[in-house]
Short mmCIF file of C-alpha atoms (C1' of nucleotides) in Angstrom, two decimals:
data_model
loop_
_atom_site.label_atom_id
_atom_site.label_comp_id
_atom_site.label_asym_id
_atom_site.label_seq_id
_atom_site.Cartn_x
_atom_site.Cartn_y
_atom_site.Cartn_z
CA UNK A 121 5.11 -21.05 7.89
CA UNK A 122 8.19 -23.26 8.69
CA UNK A 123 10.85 -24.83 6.15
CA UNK A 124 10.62 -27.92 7.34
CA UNK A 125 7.91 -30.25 7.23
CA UNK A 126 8.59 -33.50 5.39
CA UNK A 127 7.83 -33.35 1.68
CA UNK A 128 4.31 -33.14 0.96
CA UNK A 129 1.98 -35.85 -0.83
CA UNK A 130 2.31 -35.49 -4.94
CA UNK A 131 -1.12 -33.75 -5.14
CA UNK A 132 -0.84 -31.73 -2.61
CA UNK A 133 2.71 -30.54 -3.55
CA UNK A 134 0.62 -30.05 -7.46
CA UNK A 135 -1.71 -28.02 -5.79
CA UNK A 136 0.57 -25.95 -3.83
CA UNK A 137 2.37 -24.71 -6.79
CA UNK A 138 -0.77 -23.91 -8.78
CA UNK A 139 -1.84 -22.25 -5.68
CA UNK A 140 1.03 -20.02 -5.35
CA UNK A 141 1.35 -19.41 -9.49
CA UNK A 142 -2.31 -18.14 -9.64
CA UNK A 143 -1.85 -15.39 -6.42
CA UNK A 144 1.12 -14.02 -8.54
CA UNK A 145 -0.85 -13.75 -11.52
CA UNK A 146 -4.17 -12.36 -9.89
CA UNK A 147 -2.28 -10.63 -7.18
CA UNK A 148 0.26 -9.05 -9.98
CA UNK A 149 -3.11 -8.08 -12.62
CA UNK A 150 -5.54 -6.70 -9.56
CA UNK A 151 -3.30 -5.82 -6.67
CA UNK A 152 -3.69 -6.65 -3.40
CA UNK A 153 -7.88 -7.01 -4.13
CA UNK A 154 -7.74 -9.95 -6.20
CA UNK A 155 -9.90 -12.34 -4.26
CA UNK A 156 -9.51 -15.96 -2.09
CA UNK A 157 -11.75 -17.61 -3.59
CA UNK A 158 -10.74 -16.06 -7.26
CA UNK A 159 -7.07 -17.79 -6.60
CA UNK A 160 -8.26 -20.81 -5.60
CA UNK A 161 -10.92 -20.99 -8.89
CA UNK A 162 -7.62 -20.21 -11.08
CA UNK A 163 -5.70 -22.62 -9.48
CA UNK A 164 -8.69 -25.23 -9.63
CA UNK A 165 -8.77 -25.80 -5.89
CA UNK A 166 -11.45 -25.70 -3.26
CA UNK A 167 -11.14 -22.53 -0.79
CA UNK A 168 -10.46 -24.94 1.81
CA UNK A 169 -7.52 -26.15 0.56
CA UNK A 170 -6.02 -22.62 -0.15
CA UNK A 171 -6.87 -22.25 3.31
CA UNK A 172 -4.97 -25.07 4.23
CA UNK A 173 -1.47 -23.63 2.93
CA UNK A 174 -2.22 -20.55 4.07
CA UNK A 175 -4.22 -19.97 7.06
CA UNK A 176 -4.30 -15.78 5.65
CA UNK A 177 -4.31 -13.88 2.75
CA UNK A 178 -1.67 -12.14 4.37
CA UNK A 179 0.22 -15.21 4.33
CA UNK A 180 -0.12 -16.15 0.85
CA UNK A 181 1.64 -12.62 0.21
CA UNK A 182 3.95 -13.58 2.86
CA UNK A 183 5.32 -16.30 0.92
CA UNK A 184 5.69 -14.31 -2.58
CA UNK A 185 7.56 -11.85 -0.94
CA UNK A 186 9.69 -14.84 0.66
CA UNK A 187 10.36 -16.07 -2.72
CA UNK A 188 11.33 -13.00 -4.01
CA UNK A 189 13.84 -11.98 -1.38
CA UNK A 190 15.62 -15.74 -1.93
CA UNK A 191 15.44 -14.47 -5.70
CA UNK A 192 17.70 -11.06 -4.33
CA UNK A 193 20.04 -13.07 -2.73
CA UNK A 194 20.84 -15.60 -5.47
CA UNK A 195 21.27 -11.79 -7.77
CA UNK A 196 23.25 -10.42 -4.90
CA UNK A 197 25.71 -13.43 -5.20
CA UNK A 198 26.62 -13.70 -8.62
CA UNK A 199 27.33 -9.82 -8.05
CA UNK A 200 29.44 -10.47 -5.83
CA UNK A 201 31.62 -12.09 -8.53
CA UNK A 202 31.73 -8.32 -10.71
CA UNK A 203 35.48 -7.04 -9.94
CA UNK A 204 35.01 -3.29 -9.70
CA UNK A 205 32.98 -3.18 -5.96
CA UNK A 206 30.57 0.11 -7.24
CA UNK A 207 29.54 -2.20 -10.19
CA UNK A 208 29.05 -4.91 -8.22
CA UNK A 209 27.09 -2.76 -5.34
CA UNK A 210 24.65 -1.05 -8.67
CA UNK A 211 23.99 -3.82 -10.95
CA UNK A 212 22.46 -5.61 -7.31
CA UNK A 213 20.33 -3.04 -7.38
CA UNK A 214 19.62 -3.03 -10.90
CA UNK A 215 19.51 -6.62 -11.53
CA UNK A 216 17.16 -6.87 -8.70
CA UNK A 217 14.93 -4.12 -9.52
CA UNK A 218 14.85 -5.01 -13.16
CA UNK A 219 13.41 -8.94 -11.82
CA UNK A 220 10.44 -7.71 -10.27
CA UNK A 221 9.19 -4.88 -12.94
CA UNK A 222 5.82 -7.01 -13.97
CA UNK A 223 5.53 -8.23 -10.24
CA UNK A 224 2.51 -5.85 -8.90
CA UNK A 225 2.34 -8.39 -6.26
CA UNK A 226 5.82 -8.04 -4.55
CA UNK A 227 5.63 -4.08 -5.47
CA UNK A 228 2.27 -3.89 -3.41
CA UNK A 229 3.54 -5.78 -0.77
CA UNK A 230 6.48 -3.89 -0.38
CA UNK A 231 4.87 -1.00 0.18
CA UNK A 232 2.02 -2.50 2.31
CA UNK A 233 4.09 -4.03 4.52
CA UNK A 234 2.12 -3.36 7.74
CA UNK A 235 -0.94 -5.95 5.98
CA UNK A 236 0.65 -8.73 6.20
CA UNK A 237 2.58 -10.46 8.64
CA UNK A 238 6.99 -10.97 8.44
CA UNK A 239 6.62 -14.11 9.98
CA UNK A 240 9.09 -16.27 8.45
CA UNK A 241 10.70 -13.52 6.58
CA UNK A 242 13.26 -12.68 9.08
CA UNK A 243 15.55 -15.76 8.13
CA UNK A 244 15.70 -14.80 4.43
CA UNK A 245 15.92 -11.16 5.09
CA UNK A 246 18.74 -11.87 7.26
CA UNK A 247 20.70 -14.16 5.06
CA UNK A 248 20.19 -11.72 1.84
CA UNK A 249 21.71 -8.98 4.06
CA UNK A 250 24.85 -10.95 4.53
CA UNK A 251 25.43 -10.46 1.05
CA UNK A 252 24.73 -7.04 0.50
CA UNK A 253 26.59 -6.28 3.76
CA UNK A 254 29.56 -8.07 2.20
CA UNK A 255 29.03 -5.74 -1.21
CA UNK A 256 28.42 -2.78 0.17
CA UNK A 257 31.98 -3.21 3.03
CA UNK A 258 33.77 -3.65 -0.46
CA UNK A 259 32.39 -1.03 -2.21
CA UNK A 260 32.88 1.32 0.96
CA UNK A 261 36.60 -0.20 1.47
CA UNK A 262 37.67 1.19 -2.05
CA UNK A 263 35.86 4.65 -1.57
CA UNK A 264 33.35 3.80 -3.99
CA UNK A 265 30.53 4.87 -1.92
CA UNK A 266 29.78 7.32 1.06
CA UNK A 267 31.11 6.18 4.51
CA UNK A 268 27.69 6.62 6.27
CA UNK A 269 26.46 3.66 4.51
CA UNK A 270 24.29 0.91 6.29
CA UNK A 271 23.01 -1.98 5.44
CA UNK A 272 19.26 -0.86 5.80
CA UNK A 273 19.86 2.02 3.29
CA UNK A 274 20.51 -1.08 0.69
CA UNK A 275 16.76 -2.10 1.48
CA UNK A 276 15.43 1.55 1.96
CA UNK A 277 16.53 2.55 -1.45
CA UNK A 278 14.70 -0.79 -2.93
CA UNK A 279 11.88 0.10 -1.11
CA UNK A 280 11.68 3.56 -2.57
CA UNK A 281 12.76 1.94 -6.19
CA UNK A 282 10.06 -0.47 -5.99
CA UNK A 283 7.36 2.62 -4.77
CA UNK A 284 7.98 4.45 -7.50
CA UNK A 285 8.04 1.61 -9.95
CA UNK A 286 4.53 0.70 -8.96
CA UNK A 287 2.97 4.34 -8.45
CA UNK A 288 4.39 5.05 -12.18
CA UNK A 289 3.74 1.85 -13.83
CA UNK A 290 0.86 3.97 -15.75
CA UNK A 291 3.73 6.11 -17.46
CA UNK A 292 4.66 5.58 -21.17
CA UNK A 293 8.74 5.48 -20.33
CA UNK A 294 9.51 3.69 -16.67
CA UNK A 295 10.64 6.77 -14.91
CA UNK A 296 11.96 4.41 -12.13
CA UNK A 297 14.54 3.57 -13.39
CA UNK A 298 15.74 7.55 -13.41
CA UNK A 299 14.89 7.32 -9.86
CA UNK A 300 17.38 4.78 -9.36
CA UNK A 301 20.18 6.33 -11.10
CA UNK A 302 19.63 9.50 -9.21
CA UNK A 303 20.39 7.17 -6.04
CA UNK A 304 23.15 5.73 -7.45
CA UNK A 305 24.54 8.74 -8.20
CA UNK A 306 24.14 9.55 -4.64
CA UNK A 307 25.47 7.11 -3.37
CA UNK A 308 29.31 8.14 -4.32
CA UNK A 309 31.47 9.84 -1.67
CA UNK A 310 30.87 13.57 -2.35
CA UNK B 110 -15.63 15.82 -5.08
CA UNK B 111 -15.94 19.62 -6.51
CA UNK B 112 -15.12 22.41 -5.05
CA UNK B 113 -17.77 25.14 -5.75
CA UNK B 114 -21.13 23.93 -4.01
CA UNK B 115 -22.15 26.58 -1.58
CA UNK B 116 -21.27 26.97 1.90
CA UNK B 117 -22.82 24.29 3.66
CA UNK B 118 -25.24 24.69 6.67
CA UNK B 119 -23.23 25.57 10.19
CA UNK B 120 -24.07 21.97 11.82
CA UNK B 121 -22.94 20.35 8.63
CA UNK B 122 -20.04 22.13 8.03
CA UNK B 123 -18.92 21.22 11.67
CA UNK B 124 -19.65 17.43 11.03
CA UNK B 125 -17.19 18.04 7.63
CA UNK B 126 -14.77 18.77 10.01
CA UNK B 127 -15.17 16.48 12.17
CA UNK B 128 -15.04 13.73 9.85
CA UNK B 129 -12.13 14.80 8.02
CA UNK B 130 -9.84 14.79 11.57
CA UNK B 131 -11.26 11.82 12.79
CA UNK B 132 -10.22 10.56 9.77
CA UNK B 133 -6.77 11.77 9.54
CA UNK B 134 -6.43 10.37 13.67
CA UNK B 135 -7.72 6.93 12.63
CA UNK B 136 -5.81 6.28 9.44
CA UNK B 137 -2.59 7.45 11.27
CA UNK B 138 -3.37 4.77 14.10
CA UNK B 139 -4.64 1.83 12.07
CA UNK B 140 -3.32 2.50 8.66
CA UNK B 141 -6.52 2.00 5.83
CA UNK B 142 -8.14 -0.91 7.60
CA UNK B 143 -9.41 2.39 10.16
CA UNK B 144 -13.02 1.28 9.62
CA UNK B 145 -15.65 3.58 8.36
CA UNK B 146 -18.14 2.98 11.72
CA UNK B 147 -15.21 3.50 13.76
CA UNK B 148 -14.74 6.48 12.04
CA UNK B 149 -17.97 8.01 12.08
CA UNK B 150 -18.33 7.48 15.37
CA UNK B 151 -14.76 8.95 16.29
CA UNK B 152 -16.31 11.97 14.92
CA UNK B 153 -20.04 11.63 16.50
CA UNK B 154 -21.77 11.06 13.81
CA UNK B 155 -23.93 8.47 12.26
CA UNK B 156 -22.69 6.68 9.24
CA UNK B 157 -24.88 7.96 6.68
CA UNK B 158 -23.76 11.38 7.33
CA UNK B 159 -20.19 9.93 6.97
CA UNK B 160 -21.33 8.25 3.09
CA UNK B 161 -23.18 11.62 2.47
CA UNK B 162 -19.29 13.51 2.42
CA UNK B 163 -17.90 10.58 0.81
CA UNK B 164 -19.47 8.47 -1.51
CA UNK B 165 -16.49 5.84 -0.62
CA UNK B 166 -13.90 4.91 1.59
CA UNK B 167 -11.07 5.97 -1.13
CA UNK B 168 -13.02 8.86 -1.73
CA UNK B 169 -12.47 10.42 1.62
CA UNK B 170 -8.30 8.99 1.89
CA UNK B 171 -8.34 11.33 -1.20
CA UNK B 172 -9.41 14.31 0.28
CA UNK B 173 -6.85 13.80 2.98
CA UNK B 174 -4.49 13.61 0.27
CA UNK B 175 -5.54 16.46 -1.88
CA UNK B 176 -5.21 18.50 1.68
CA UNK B 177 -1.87 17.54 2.02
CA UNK B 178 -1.05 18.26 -1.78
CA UNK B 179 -2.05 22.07 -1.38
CA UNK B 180 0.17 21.71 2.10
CA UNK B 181 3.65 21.23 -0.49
CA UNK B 182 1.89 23.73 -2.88
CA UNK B 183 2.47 26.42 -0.18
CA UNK B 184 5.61 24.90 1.26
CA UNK B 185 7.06 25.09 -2.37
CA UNK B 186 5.71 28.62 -2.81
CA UNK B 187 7.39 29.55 -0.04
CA UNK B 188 10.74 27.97 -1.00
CA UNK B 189 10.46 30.30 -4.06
CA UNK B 190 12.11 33.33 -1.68
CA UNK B 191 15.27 31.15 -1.55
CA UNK B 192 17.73 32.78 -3.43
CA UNK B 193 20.11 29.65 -3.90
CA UNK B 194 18.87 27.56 -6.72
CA UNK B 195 19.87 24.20 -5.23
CA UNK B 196 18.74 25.27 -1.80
CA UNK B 197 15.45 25.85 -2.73
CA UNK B 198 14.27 22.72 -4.62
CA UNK B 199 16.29 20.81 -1.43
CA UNK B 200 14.52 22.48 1.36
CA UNK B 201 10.94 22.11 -0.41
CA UNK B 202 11.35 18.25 -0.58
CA UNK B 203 12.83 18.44 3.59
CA UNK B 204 10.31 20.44 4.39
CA UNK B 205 7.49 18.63 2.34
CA UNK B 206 8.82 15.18 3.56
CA UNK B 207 8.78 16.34 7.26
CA UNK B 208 5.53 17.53 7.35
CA UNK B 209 4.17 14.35 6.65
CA UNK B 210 6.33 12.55 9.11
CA UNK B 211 3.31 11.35 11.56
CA UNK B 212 1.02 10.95 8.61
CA UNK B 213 0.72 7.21 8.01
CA UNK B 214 -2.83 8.19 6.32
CA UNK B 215 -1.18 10.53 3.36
CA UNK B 216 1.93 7.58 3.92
CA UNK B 217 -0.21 5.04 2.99
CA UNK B 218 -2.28 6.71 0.54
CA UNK B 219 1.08 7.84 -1.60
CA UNK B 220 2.00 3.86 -1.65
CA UNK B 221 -1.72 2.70 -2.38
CA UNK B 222 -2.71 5.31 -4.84
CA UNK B 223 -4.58 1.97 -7.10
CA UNK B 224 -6.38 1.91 -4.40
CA UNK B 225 -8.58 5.11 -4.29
CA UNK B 226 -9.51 7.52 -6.83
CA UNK B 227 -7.38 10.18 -8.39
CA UNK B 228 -10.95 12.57 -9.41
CA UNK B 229 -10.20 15.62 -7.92
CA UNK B 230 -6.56 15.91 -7.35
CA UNK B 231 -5.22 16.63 -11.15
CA UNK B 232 -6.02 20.13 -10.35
CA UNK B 233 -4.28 20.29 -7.11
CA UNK B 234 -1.41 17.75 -8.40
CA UNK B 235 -1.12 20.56 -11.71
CA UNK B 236 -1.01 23.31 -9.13
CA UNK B 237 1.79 21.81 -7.00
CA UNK B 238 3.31 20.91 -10.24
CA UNK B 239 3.85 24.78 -11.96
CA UNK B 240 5.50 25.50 -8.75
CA UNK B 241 7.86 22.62 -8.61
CA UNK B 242 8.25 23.06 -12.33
CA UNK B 243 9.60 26.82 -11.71
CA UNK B 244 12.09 25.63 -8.96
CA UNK B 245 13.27 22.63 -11.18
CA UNK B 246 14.14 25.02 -13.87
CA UNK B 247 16.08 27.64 -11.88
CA UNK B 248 18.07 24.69 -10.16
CA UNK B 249 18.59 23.49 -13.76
CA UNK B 250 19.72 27.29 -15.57
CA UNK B 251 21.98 27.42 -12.30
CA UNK B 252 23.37 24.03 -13.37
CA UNK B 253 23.01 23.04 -10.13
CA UNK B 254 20.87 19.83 -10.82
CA UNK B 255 21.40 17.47 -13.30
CA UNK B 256 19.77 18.51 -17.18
CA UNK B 257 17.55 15.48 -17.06
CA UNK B 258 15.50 15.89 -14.85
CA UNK B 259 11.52 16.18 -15.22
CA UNK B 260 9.12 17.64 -13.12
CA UNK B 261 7.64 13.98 -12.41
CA UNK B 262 10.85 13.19 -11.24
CA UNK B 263 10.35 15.21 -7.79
CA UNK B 264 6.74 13.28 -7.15
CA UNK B 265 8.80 10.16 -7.87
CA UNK B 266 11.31 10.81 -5.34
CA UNK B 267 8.96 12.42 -2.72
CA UNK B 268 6.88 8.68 -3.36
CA UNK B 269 10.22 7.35 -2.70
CA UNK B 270 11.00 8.99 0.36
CA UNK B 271 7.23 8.91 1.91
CA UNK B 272 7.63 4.88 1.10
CA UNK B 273 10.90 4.41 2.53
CA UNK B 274 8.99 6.69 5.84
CA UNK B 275 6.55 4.37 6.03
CA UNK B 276 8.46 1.54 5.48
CA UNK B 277 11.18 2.05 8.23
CA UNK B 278 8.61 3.80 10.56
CA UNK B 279 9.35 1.07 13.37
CA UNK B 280 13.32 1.58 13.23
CA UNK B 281 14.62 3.65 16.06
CA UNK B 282 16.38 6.34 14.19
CA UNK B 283 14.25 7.36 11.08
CA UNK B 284 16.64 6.25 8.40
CA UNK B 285 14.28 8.02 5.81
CA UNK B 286 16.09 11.10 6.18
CA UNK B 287 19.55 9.88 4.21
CA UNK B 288 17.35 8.28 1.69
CA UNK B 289 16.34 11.52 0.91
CA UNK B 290 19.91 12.41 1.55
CA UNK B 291 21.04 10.08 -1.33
CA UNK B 292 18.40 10.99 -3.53
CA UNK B 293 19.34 15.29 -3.30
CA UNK B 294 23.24 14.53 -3.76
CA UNK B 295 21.84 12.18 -6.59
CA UNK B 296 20.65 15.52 -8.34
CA UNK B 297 23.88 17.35 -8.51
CA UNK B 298 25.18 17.16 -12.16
CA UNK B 299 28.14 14.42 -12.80
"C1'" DA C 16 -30.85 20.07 3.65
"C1'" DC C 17 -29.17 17.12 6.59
"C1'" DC C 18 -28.98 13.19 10.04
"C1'" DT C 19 -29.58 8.40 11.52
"C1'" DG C 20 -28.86 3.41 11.91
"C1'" DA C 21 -30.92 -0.99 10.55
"C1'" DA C 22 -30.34 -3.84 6.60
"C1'" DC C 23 -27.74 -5.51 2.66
"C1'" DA C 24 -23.77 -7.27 0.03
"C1'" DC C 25 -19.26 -8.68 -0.43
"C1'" DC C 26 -15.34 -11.25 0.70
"C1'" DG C 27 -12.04 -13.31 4.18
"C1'" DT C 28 -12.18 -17.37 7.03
"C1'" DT C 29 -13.99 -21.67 9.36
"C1'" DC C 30 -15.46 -26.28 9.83
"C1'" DA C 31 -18.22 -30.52 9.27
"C1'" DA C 32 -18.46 -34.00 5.90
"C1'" DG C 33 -16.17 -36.57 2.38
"C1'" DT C 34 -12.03 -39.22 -0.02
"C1'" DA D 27 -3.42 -36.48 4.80
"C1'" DC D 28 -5.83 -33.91 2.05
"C1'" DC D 29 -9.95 -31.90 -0.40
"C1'" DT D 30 -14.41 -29.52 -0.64
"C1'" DG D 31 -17.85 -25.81 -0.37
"C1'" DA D 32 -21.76 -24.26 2.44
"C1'" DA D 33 -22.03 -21.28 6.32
"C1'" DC D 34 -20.35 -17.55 9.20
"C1'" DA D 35 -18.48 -12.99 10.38
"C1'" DC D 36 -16.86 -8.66 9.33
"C1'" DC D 37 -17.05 -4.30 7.30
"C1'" DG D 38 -18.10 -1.14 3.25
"C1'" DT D 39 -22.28 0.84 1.48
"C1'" DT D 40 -27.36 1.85 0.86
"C1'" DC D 41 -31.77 3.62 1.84
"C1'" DA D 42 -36.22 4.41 4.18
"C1'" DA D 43 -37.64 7.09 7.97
"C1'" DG D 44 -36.97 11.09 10.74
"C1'" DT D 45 -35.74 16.30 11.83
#
DNA sequence: ACCTGAACACCGTTCAAGT
DNA sequence: ACCTGAACACCGTTCAAGT
């Protein structure tokens, strides 16, 4: 679960990445039920070596999710380049939302957060807040947005946003994206 | 899963019971991996006599949930009296959302509805629904909510908020309450 | 009708043997 | 170092026997 063991042998690097590419297919088309031994058949690895990257299936969800929030932060930045801070602060949230849309995986594991251990997530939760911390002071320093604003409520409303993208995603139109704009809306000093 | 068998034998009936709060006890303290033995024998009775209530494990988290659906039925109904528009279809989803506040069970159960079976709970979610749709409207000839809105909206926001509960349910000030917070001064038309 | 719990099946995880 | 898959353990579910 660390960063920084030396780089791995050539096949075993190969088979890490075909490892994690399968769990975000099967995890993304079954949820969190797709199965160990399924991933590891997709990926064309033995069980054991799964095992061997990840000593849990909690882990292996773990690491998507790690991905993902690195993903947040590298959207978060290039917002913070947008002049007008509200902009900036909503097309975060929007960019963001929009990247993980066919990711059942990530939308499951938001909202199962209690299966599966944080370990190792703390780091790149931390450094993605430093960003939206810096968006949201802007945004707050112009009067763009309600006073009362923390940092948390950034990751609260993605929470909810990601919810509701996942318990709609049988819906004709994505209504989460309403539900979104309805928080935006919300967000702007009354 | 219907509703119109006849009234069961007394001891039965009691065991019913039984089940259904042991149930509701053990998902709140373990979230879904509660186990079925643990939860048969929470209650005092045998397994089988757990299976012969609920043919599955998602069967009986819906029955919680269908419970809890007719809960906001009432709680809406009751809303109804409210003679400011706005004020109504706000104080259903406070009251709704605080009623499930130590529910982890119905918490978990809004976020993993893939996970168990819906059979059953159209009528109840319908029910709910003609209510909600009633306050939506007045809100909406008041032009006190934004003209956009659909009825689906308000389950969308309640998953929201319920996530967003569950989510931040180890912070020490529940932070779920100015989601919701956003989401109502999200309503009001622009 | 309803209750019970031993037995079964499924799937997450381990580990001894192999390269 | 890394790979493999048979074996184990856990837990959801079934079913034959009992009241």
């Amino acid at each position: 679960m660390t960063t920084d063991q030396r780089p791995l042998r050539a096949d075993a690097q190969r088979n890490l990445e075909r490892i994690t590419t399968s769990a975000q297919v099967l995890f993304a088309e079954r949820g969190t039920r797709a199965q160990m031994e399924d991933i590891a058949a997709h990926a064309g690895v033995g069980i054991g070596t799964l095992y061997r990257r990840f000593p849990t299936k909690e882990a292996l969800l773990t690491a998507l999710v790690r991905k993902r929030f690195q993903e947040f932060a590298v959207i978060a930045a290039e917002c913070e380049e947008i002049s007008d801070p509200y902009d900036a602060l909503a097309t975060s949230m929007r960019r963001q939302a929009e990247s993980v849309v066919g990711d059942a995986a990530f939308q499951l594991a938001m909202m199962n957060i209690d299966s599966f251990s944080w370990d190792g997530i703390e780091e790149d939760k931390a450094a993605l807040n430093a960003i939206l911390g810096r968006l949201l002071e802007r945004a707050q320093a112009a009067g763009a947005v309600r006073a009362d604003l923390r940092v948390e409520d950034y990751g609260m409303m993605m929470c909810g946003t990601t919810a509701t993208m996942y318990f709609m995603h049988a819906l004709p139109e994505p209504g989460w994206r309403r539900h979104l704009e309805i928080l935006l809306a919300g967000l702007k000093p009354t």
